[in-house]
Amino acid sequence: MNHRCSSVSKLLEKYFDQEVTDEEKRLVEGHLPDCPACRETLHSMERVRNLIKSPVEAAIEKESFPWVCQKIEREIRLKERPTVRESLRSWLDRTPLFTRRVLIPAVVALAILIFVAAPLLFKKSTSYPGPSVVEYVESQAYNVMVYELEDSKGTVIWLFEGPEKEISTS
Amino acid sequence: MRRTVLLFLFALTYSLFSASLVFAQVQTRIRVIEASNVGSSIDSSLRDVHGQLGSLFSFSSYRLLKDETVTLSPNQPISVPVHPGRSLEVTLIKQQRDTAEVRVKIKREGTDILNTLVRLSPGRTVSIGGPKHGEGTLLIVLSRL
């Protein structure tokens, strides 16, 4: 193996894989007719490739890969499906709800409803806690006492006619 | 078409107005009782009153003098005679949800001897008592129905 053979033999694998440049290809092809060793190396590579390639190709031919087809079909279906926005726009175009004939009376009715209901909804609700049942009490003729019953189910406003006439309580 | 719409609007307005009137009304039960320590009889319809007031007062007898249910409308006073010369005047001032604000006046010969504003709600009673009545004491129990 001379110096040229040594440099070409390094390129043989690239040549075999068709990855060489045009210049390298010319170099290899110019060298091969004169070098039986490099030719033999190239033939060995071809034999190895054929040895691997034949059974793999046979197996691929036998296999139909149904899942690949299904995946492709599914991808096509997904791409064809309209987005939510497109669906909504399509529905809005089709529905009669947003035609002027329906929309204007609906808006007017809604405005009236809001006008009527708003005072009720936003009215400040006065909450009456249990004990404050008596807002006020006044009497010119009596002294007044307010009792809250223990069970909070009743309130008693008691009128006293005077200390000397006070009703006896337990 | 226009006639139908006008008729519909009229019916709607009328029903809303009627509904608001019905909702504004409050039914109130007024019981006038003579409580005393003479005897020990308690009217069967006053068991609840005795149960409530028993812990506060030591009356042994509760006698029902009057049991009346009145329908109160806003700012329309209703007068109930409770004793010769005395009357009870009840006026619905305001109603919010299940609570009614009611002004209660006790009048004697036309003069207010008591003026109070109370809140009535279902399940609660407001009792006004103290004035002498015969051998006992007058007790007025207000409750909302």
CSV table of C-alpha atoms in Angstrom, one decimal:
chain,number,residue,atom,x,y,z
A,1,MET,CA,0.0,0.0,0.0
A,2,ASN,CA,1.7,3.2,-1.2
A,3,HIS,CA,1.2,6.7,0.2
A,4,ARG,CA,-1.7,7.4,-2.3
A,5,CYS,CA,-3.4,4.2,-1.4
A,6,SER,CA,-3.2,5.1,2.2
A,7,SER,CA,-4.9,8.4,1.7
A,8,VAL,CA,-7.6,6.9,-0.7
A,9,SER,CA,-8.4,4.1,1.7
A,10,LYS,CA,-9.4,6.7,4.3
A,11,LEU,CA,-11.9,8.1,1.7
A,12,LEU,CA,-13.3,4.7,0.8
A,13,GLU,CA,-16.0,4.7,3.5
A,14,LYS,CA,-17.1,8.2,2.6
A,15,TYR,CA,-17.1,7.3,-1.1
A,16,PHE,CA,-19.2,4.2,-0.4
A,17,ASP,CA,-21.7,6.4,1.5
A,18,GLN,CA,-21.6,8.9,-1.4
A,19,GLU,CA,-20.5,11.6,0.9
A,20,VAL,CA,-17.3,12.6,-0.9
A,21,THR,CA,-16.7,15.8,-2.8
A,22,ASP,CA,-16.2,15.8,-6.6
A,23,GLU,CA,-12.5,16.1,-6.2
A,24,GLU,CA,-12.3,13.2,-3.7
A,25,LYS,CA,-14.6,11.1,-6.0
A,26,ARG,CA,-12.2,11.7,-9.0
A,27,LEU,CA,-9.2,10.7,-6.8
A,28,VAL,CA,-10.9,7.5,-5.6
A,29,GLU,CA,-12.2,6.5,-9.0
A,30,GLY,CA,-8.7,7.1,-10.5
A,31,HIS,CA,-7.1,5.0,-7.9
A,32,LEU,CA,-9.4,2.0,-7.8
A,33,PRO,CA,-8.5,0.4,-11.2
A,34,ASP,CA,-4.9,0.2,-10.1
A,35,CYS,CA,-5.4,-1.0,-6.5
A,36,PRO,CA,-6.8,-4.4,-5.9
A,37,ALA,CA,-6.7,-4.0,-2.1
A,38,CYS,CA,-8.9,-0.9,-2.2
A,39,ARG,CA,-11.3,-2.6,-4.7
A,40,GLU,CA,-11.5,-5.5,-2.3
A,41,THR,CA,-12.2,-3.2,0.6
A,42,LEU,CA,-15.0,-1.5,-1.4
A,43,HIS,CA,-16.5,-4.9,-2.3
A,44,SER,CA,-16.4,-6.0,1.3
A,45,MET,CA,-18.4,-2.9,2.2
A,46,GLU,CA,-21.0,-3.7,-0.5
A,47,ARG,CA,-21.3,-7.3,0.7
A,48,VAL,CA,-21.9,-6.1,4.3
A,49,ARG,CA,-24.5,-3.6,3.2
A,50,ASN,CA,-26.4,-6.2,1.1
A,51,LEU,CA,-26.2,-8.6,4.0
A,52,ILE,CA,-28.0,-6.1,6.3
A,53,LYS,CA,-30.2,-4.4,3.7
A,54,SER,CA,-32.0,-7.5,2.2
A,55,PRO,CA,-33.7,-8.8,5.4
A,56,VAL,CA,-34.7,-5.3,6.5
A,57,GLU,CA,-36.3,-4.5,3.1
A,58,ALA,CA,-38.1,-7.8,3.1
A,59,ALA,CA,-39.5,-7.1,6.6
A,60,ILE,CA,-40.6,-3.6,5.6
A,61,GLU,CA,-42.4,-5.0,2.6
A,62,LYS,CA,-44.3,-7.5,4.8
A,63,GLU,CA,-45.3,-4.8,7.3
A,64,SER,CA,-48.2,-2.5,6.3
A,65,PHE,CA,-47.8,-0.1,9.2
A,66,PRO,CA,-51.5,0.6,9.9
A,67,TRP,CA,-50.8,2.9,12.8
A,68,VAL,CA,-48.9,5.2,10.5
A,69,CYS,CA,-51.9,5.5,8.2
A,70,GLN,CA,-54.2,6.1,11.2
A,71,LYS,CA,-51.9,8.8,12.5
A,72,ILE,CA,-51.8,10.6,9.2
A,73,GLU,CA,-55.6,10.4,8.8
A,74,ARG,CA,-56.0,11.8,12.3
A,75,GLU,CA,-53.7,14.6,11.6
A,76,ILE,CA,-55.7,15.5,8.5
A,77,ARG,CA,-58.9,15.4,10.4
A,78,LEU,CA,-57.6,17.7,13.2
A,79,LYS,CA,-56.4,20.2,10.6
A,80,GLU,CA,-59.8,20.2,9.0
A,81,ARG,CA,-61.7,20.8,12.3
A,82,PRO,CA,-62.6,24.4,12.8
A,83,THR,CA,-61.3,26.3,15.9
A,84,VAL,CA,-63.6,27.4,18.7
A,85,ARG,CA,-63.5,31.0,17.4
A,86,GLU,CA,-64.4,29.9,13.9
A,87,SER,CA,-67.3,27.7,15.3
A,88,LEU,CA,-68.6,30.7,17.4
A,89,ARG,CA,-68.4,33.1,14.5
A,90,SER,CA,-70.2,30.5,12.3
A,91,TRP,CA,-72.9,30.1,15.0
A,92,LEU,CA,-73.4,33.8,15.4
A,93,ASP,CA,-73.8,34.1,11.6
A,94,ARG,CA,-76.4,31.4,11.5
A,95,THR,CA,-78.4,32.2,14.7
A,96,PRO,CA,-81.5,34.4,14.4
A,97,LEU,CA,-80.9,35.8,17.9
A,98,PHE,CA,-78.6,38.6,16.7
A,99,THR,CA,-80.7,39.8,13.9
A,100,ARG,CA,-81.9,43.4,14.4
A,101,ARG,CA,-85.5,42.3,14.7
A,102,VAL,CA,-84.8,40.2,17.8
A,103,LEU,CA,-81.8,42.0,19.2
A,104,ILE,CA,-83.4,45.5,19.7
A,105,PRO,CA,-86.5,44.3,21.6
A,106,ALA,CA,-84.3,42.0,23.7
A,107,VAL,CA,-82.0,44.9,24.6
A,108,VAL,CA,-84.9,47.1,25.5
A,109,ALA,CA,-86.5,44.4,27.6
A,110,LEU,CA,-83.2,43.8,29.4
A,111,ALA,CA,-82.8,47.5,30.1
A,112,ILE,CA,-86.3,47.7,31.6
A,113,LEU,CA,-85.6,44.6,33.7
A,114,ILE,CA,-82.4,46.1,35.0
A,115,PHE,CA,-84.1,49.4,35.7
A,116,VAL,CA,-86.8,47.7,37.7
A,117,ALA,CA,-84.6,45.2,39.4
A,118,ALA,CA,-81.6,47.3,40.2
A,119,PRO,CA,-83.1,49.2,43.2
A,120,LEU,CA,-84.0,45.8,44.7
A,121,LEU,CA,-80.6,44.2,44.0
A,122,PHE,CA,-78.5,47.1,45.1
A,123,LYS,CA,-80.7,48.3,48.0
A,124,LYS,CA,-78.6,48.4,51.1
A,125,SER,CA,-80.1,45.7,53.2
A,126,THR,CA,-80.6,46.6,56.8
A,127,SER,CA,-79.8,43.6,58.9
A,128,TYR,CA,-81.6,43.4,62.2
A,129,PRO,CA,-79.6,41.5,64.7
A,130,GLY,CA,-81.7,39.6,67.2
A,131,PRO,CA,-81.7,41.8,70.2
A,132,SER,CA,-82.5,45.2,68.6
A,133,VAL,CA,-86.2,44.6,68.1
A,134,VAL,CA,-87.2,47.9,69.7
A,135,GLU,CA,-86.1,50.9,67.6
A,136,TYR,CA,-87.4,53.4,70.1
A,137,VAL,CA,-90.0,53.7,72.8
A,138,GLU,CA,-91.4,56.8,74.5
A,139,SER,CA,-94.1,57.4,77.0
A,140,GLN,CA,-95.2,60.5,78.9
A,141,ALA,CA,-97.2,58.6,81.4
A,142,TYR,CA,-95.0,55.6,82.3
A,143,ASN,CA,-91.5,54.6,83.0
A,144,VAL,CA,-90.4,52.1,80.5
A,145,MET,CA,-88.2,49.1,80.7
A,146,VAL,CA,-87.3,46.8,77.7
A,147,TYR,CA,-86.5,43.1,78.4
A,148,GLU,CA,-85.1,40.7,75.9
A,149,LEU,CA,-86.2,37.1,76.7
A,150,GLU,CA,-83.5,34.6,77.3
A,151,ASP,CA,-84.3,32.4,74.3
A,152,SER,CA,-84.3,35.5,72.0
A,153,LYS,CA,-87.8,34.8,70.8
A,154,GLY,CA,-89.5,37.6,72.5
A,155,THR,CA,-89.1,41.2,73.7
A,156,VAL,CA,-91.1,42.7,76.5
A,157,ILE,CA,-91.8,46.5,76.9
A,158,TRP,CA,-92.9,47.0,80.4
A,159,LEU,CA,-94.6,50.2,81.6
A,160,PHE,CA,-94.3,51.2,85.2
A,161,GLU,CA,-96.8,53.6,86.6
A,162,GLY,CA,-94.4,54.7,89.2
A,163,PRO,CA,-92.1,53.4,91.9
A,164,GLU,CA,-94.8,53.0,94.4
A,165,LYS,CA,-97.1,51.2,92.0
A,166,GLU,CA,-94.5,49.1,90.4
A,167,ILE,CA,-95.5,45.6,89.4
A,168,SER,CA,-93.7,42.9,91.3
A,169,THR,CA,-91.5,40.9,89.0
A,170,SER,CA,-89.7,37.7,89.8
B,1,MET,CA,-100.8,44.4,16.8
B,2,ARG,CA,-100.3,47.7,18.7
B,3,ARG,CA,-103.5,47.1,20.6
B,4,THR,CA,-102.2,43.7,21.8
B,5,VAL,CA,-98.9,45.2,22.9
B,6,LEU,CA,-100.7,48.0,24.8
B,7,LEU,CA,-103.0,45.4,26.5
B,8,PHE,CA,-100.0,43.3,27.4
B,9,LEU,CA,-98.2,46.2,28.9
B,10,PHE,CA,-101.3,47.2,30.9
B,11,ALA,CA,-101.7,43.6,32.2
B,12,LEU,CA,-98.0,43.5,33.1
B,13,THR,CA,-98.1,46.8,35.0
B,14,TYR,CA,-101.3,45.9,36.8
B,15,SER,CA,-99.9,42.5,37.9
B,16,LEU,CA,-96.6,44.1,39.1
B,17,PHE,CA,-98.6,46.7,41.0
B,18,SER,CA,-100.9,44.1,42.6
B,19,ALA,CA,-97.9,41.9,43.5
B,20,SER,CA,-96.1,44.8,45.2
B,21,LEU,CA,-99.2,45.6,47.2
B,22,VAL,CA,-99.6,42.0,48.3
B,23,PHE,CA,-95.9,41.8,49.3
B,24,ALA,CA,-96.2,45.0,51.2
B,25,GLN,CA,-98.9,43.6,53.5
B,26,VAL,CA,-98.1,42.1,56.8
B,27,GLN,CA,-100.4,39.9,58.9
B,28,THR,CA,-100.1,40.5,62.6
B,29,ARG,CA,-101.7,38.7,65.5
B,30,ILE,CA,-102.7,40.8,68.4
B,31,ARG,CA,-103.5,39.2,71.7
B,32,VAL,CA,-104.8,41.2,74.6
B,33,ILE,CA,-104.3,39.4,77.9
B,34,GLU,CA,-105.1,40.1,81.5
B,35,ALA,CA,-102.3,38.7,83.6
B,36,SER,CA,-102.8,38.4,87.4
B,37,ASN,CA,-102.1,36.5,90.5
B,38,VAL,CA,-105.8,35.8,91.1
B,39,GLY,CA,-106.3,32.1,90.6
B,40,SER,CA,-104.1,29.9,88.5
B,41,SER,CA,-105.9,29.4,85.2
B,42,ILE,CA,-104.1,29.8,82.0
B,43,ASP,CA,-106.0,29.9,78.8
B,44,SER,CA,-104.9,27.0,76.5
B,45,SER,CA,-104.1,29.5,73.7
B,46,LEU,CA,-101.7,31.3,76.0
B,47,ARG,CA,-99.4,28.5,76.9
B,48,ASP,CA,-96.7,29.9,74.6
B,49,VAL,CA,-97.0,33.3,76.2
B,50,HIS,CA,-96.9,31.8,79.7
B,51,GLY,CA,-93.9,29.8,78.6
B,52,GLN,CA,-92.0,32.9,77.4
B,53,LEU,CA,-93.0,35.3,80.2
B,54,GLY,CA,-93.0,32.8,83.0
B,55,SER,CA,-89.3,33.2,83.6
B,56,LEU,CA,-89.7,37.0,83.8
B,57,PHE,CA,-93.0,37.5,85.7
B,58,SER,CA,-94.6,35.6,88.4
B,59,PHE,CA,-98.2,35.9,87.2
B,60,SER,CA,-100.2,32.8,88.0
B,61,SER,CA,-103.2,33.5,85.7
B,62,TYR,CA,-103.3,34.5,82.1
B,63,ARG,CA,-106.8,35.3,80.7
B,64,LEU,CA,-107.3,36.0,77.0
B,65,LEU,CA,-109.4,39.1,76.4
B,66,LYS,CA,-109.0,39.5,72.7
B,67,ASP,CA,-107.3,37.6,69.9
B,68,GLU,CA,-107.3,39.4,66.6
B,69,THR,CA,-105.4,39.0,63.4
B,70,VAL,CA,-105.0,42.3,61.4
B,71,THR,CA,-103.6,42.8,57.9
B,72,LEU,CA,-101.3,45.8,58.0
B,73,SER,CA,-100.6,47.9,54.9
B,74,PRO,CA,-97.9,50.6,54.8
B,75,ASN,CA,-98.7,53.8,56.6
B,76,GLN,CA,-102.3,52.8,57.3
B,77,PRO,CA,-103.0,52.7,61.0
B,78,ILE,CA,-105.3,50.0,62.4
B,79,SER,CA,-106.9,50.7,65.7
B,80,VAL,CA,-107.9,47.9,68.1
B,81,PRO,CA,-109.9,48.8,71.3
B,82,VAL,CA,-108.3,47.0,74.2
B,83,HIS,CA,-110.1,48.5,77.2
B,84,PRO,CA,-112.8,51.0,77.8
B,85,GLY,CA,-111.0,54.3,77.1
B,86,ARG,CA,-107.9,52.6,75.8
B,87,SER,CA,-107.0,51.6,72.2
B,88,LEU,CA,-104.0,50.1,70.4
B,89,GLU,CA,-103.0,51.7,67.1
B,90,VAL,CA,-100.7,49.6,64.9
B,91,THR,CA,-99.1,51.0,61.7
B,92,LEU,CA,-96.8,49.2,59.3
B,93,ILE,CA,-93.9,51.6,58.5
B,94,LYS,CA,-91.6,49.5,56.5
B,95,GLN,CA,-91.0,46.0,55.5
B,96,GLN,CA,-87.7,44.4,54.5
B,97,ARG,CA,-87.5,40.7,53.7
B,98,ASP,CA,-89.2,39.0,56.6
B,99,THR,CA,-88.9,41.8,59.1
B,100,ALA,CA,-91.7,44.4,59.4
B,101,GLU,CA,-91.2,47.7,61.1
B,102,VAL,CA,-94.3,48.5,63.0
B,103,ARG,CA,-95.3,51.6,65.0
B,104,VAL,CA,-97.4,50.7,68.1
B,105,LYS,CA,-99.3,53.4,70.0
B,106,ILE,CA,-101.4,52.9,73.1
B,107,LYS,CA,-103.9,55.7,73.4
B,108,ARG,CA,-106.0,56.7,76.4
B,109,GLU,CA,-108.8,59.0,75.7
B,110,GLY,CA,-107.2,60.1,72.5
B,111,THR,CA,-103.8,60.8,74.0
B,112,ASP,CA,-100.7,58.7,73.3
B,113,ILE,CA,-99.5,57.0,76.5
B,114,LEU,CA,-97.0,54.9,74.6
B,115,ASN,CA,-95.3,55.3,71.3
B,116,THR,CA,-92.9,52.7,70.1
B,117,LEU,CA,-91.4,51.4,66.9
B,118,VAL,CA,-90.7,47.7,66.9
B,119,ARG,CA,-89.5,45.1,64.4
B,120,LEU,CA,-91.6,42.0,64.0
B,121,SER,CA,-90.3,38.9,62.4
B,122,PRO,CA,-91.8,35.4,62.2
B,123,GLY,CA,-91.2,33.4,65.3
B,124,ARG,CA,-90.6,36.4,67.6
B,125,THR,CA,-93.1,38.2,69.8
B,126,VAL,CA,-93.2,41.7,71.1
B,127,SER,CA,-95.2,42.0,74.4
B,128,ILE,CA,-96.3,45.3,75.9
B,129,GLY,CA,-97.5,45.2,79.5
B,130,GLY,CA,-97.8,47.1,82.7
B,131,PRO,CA,-101.0,49.1,82.7
B,132,LYS,CA,-103.5,48.1,85.4
B,133,HIS,CA,-106.5,46.1,84.3
B,134,GLY,CA,-109.0,45.1,86.9
B,135,GLU,CA,-107.2,43.0,89.5
B,136,GLY,CA,-104.4,42.3,87.1
B,137,THR,CA,-102.2,43.8,84.5
B,138,LEU,CA,-102.8,44.4,80.8
B,139,LEU,CA,-100.5,42.5,78.4
B,140,ILE,CA,-100.5,43.0,74.7
B,141,VAL,CA,-98.7,40.4,72.6
B,142,LEU,CA,-97.9,41.1,69.0
B,143,SER,CA,-96.6,38.5,66.7
B,144,ARG,CA,-96.1,38.3,63.0
B,145,LEU,CA,-97.8,35.5,61.0
